[in-house]
One Martini backbone bead per residue (centre of mass of N, CA, C, O) as a GRO file, in nm:
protein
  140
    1UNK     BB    1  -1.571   3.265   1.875
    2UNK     BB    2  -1.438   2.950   1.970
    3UNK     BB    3  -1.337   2.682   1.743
    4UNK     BB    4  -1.209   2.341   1.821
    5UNK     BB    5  -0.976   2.209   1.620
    6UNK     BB    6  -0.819   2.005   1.473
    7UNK     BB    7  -0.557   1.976   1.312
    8UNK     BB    8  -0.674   1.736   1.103
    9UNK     BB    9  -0.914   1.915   1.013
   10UNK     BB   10  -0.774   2.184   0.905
   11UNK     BB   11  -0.594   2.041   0.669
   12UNK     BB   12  -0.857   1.906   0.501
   13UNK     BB   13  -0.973   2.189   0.453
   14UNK     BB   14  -0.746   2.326   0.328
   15UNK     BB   15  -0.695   2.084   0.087
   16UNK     BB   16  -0.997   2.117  -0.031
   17UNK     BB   17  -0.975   2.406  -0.096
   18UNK     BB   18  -0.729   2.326  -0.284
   19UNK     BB   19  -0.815   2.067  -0.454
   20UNK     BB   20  -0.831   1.810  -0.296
   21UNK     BB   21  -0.889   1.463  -0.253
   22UNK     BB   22  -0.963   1.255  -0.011
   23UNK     BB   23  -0.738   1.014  -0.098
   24UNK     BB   24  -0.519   1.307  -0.067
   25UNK     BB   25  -0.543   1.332   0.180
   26UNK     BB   26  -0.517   1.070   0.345
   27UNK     BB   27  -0.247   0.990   0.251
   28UNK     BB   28  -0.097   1.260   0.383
   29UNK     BB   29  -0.246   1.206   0.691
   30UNK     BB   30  -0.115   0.945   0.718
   31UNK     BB   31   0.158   0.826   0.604
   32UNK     BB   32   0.199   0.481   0.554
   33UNK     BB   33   0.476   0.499   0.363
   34UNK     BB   34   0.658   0.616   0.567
   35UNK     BB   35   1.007   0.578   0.545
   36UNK     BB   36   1.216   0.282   0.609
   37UNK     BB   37   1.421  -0.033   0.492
   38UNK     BB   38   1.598  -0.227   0.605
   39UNK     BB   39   1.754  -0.383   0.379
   40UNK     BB   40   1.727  -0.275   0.104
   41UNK     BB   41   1.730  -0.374  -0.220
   42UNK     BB   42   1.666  -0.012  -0.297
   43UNK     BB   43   1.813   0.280  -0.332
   44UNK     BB   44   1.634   0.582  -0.450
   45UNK     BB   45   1.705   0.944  -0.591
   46UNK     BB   46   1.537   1.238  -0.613
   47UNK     BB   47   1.450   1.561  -0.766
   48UNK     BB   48   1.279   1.783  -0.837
   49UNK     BB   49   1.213   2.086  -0.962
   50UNK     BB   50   1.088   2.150  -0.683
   51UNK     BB   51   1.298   2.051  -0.460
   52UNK     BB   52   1.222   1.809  -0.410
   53UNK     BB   53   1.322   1.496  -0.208
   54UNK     BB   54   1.319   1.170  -0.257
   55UNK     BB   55   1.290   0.853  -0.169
   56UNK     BB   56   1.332   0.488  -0.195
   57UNK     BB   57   1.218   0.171  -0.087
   58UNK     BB   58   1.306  -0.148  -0.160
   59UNK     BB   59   1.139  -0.485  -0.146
   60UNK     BB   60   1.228  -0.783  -0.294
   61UNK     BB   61   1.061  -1.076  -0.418
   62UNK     BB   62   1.020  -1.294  -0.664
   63UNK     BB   63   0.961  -1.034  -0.858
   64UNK     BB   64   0.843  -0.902  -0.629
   65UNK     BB   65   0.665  -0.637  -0.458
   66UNK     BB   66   0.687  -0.574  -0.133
   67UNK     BB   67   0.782  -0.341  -0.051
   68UNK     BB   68   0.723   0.048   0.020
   69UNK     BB   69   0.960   0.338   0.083
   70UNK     BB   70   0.929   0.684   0.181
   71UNK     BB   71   1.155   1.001   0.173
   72UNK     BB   72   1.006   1.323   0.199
   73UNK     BB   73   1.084   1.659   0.098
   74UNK     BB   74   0.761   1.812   0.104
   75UNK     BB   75   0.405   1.807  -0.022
   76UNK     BB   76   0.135   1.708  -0.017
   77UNK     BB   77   0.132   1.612  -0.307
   78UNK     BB   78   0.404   1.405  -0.265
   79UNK     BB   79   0.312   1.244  -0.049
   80UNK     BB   80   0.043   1.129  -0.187
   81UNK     BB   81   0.158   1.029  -0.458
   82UNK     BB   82   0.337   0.836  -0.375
   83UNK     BB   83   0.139   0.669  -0.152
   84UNK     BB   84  -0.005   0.564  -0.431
   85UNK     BB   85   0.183   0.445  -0.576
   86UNK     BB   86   0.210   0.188  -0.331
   87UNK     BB   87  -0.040   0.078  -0.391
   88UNK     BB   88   0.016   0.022  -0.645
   89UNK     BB   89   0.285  -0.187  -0.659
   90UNK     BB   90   0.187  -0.354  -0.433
   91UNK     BB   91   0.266  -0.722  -0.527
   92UNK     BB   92   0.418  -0.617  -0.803
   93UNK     BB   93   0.560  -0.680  -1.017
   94UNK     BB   94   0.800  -0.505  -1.228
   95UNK     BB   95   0.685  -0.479  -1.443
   96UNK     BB   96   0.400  -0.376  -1.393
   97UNK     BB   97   0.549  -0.115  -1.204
   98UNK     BB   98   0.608  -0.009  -1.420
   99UNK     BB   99   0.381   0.076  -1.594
  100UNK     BB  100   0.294   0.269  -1.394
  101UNK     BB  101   0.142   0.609  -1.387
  102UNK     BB  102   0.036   0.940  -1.353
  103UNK     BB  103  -0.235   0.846  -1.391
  104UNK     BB  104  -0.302   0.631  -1.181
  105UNK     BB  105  -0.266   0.788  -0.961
  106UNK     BB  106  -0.496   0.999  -1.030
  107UNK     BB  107  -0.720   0.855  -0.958
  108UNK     BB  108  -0.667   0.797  -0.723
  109UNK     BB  109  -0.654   1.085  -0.574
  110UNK     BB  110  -0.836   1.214  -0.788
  111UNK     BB  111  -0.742   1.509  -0.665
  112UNK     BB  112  -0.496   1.794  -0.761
  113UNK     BB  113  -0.362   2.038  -0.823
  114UNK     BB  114  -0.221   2.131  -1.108
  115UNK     BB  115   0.039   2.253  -0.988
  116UNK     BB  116   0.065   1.921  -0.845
  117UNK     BB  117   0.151   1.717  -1.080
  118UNK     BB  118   0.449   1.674  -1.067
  119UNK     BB  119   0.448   1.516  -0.816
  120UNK     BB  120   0.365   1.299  -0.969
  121UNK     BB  121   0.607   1.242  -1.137
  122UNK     BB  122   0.786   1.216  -0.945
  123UNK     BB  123   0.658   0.953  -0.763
  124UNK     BB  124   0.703   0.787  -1.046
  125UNK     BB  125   0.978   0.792  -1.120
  126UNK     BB  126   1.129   0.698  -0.894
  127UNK     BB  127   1.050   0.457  -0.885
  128UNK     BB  128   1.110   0.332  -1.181
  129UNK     BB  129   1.427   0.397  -1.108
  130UNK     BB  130   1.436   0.206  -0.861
  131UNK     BB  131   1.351  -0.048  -1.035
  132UNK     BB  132   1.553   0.012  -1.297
  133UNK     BB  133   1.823  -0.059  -1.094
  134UNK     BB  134   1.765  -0.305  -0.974
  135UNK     BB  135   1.761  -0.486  -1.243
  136UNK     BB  136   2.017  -0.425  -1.332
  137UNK     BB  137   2.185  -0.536  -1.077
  138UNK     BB  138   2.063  -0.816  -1.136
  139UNK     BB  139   2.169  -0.853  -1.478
  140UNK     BB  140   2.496  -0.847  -1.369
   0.00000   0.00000   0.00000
């Protein structure tokens, strides 16, 4: 017997044995902060320890965290840490935005295989030196 299931049913229930928590499925699989900025106020780029290759797109407006996107050639956990990333700093101002850390994505992510902590520190880089490109290039 041949059961029916969606890729994305089938991809969860993958993330889930690999020992991904729900918030970093839902995050692999929604990528709502994947893309570009048109006329991002910084684009910054990293490539991570396993070749993952991040890139960042801030728009800044007074001193404020408005908008962030990333383009990613990555793992589930790459893409999901990014994503979570993103949601601890949009709205936050620059420097708050520094403080973001490992552990801050790790709870919300709740949980991502061991061996993909990596990820979290890169997707957490990435943000880190595009914002402090950012202010540089202000101070200037």
């Amino acid at each position: 017997m041949i059961t029916e299931i969606t890729t994305s049913d089938a991809e969860r229930k993958m993330l889930s044995e690999a020992g991904y928590g729900d918030p970093a499925i839902n995050y692999y699989l929604e990528k709502k902060y994947m893309g570009y900025i048109e006329n991002a106020d910084q684009i910054s780029q990293k490539v991570g320890s396993c070749g993952d290759i991040m890139k960042v797109y801030l728009k800044v407006d007074d001193n404020l965290i408005n908008d962030v996107r990333y383009e990613i050639t990555g793992c589930a956990g790459a893409i999901s840490a990014a994503m979570a990333a993103v949601d601890l700093v949009k709205g936050k101002t620059i420097d708050e935005a520094l403080k973001v850390n490992d552990g801050d994505v790790f709870k919300v992510l709740e949980n991502i295989p061991e061996k993909k902590h990596h990820c979290i520190q890169l997707a957490v880089k990435t943000m880190h030196q595009g914002i402090q490109e950012y202010k540089n290039r202000k101070i200037m």
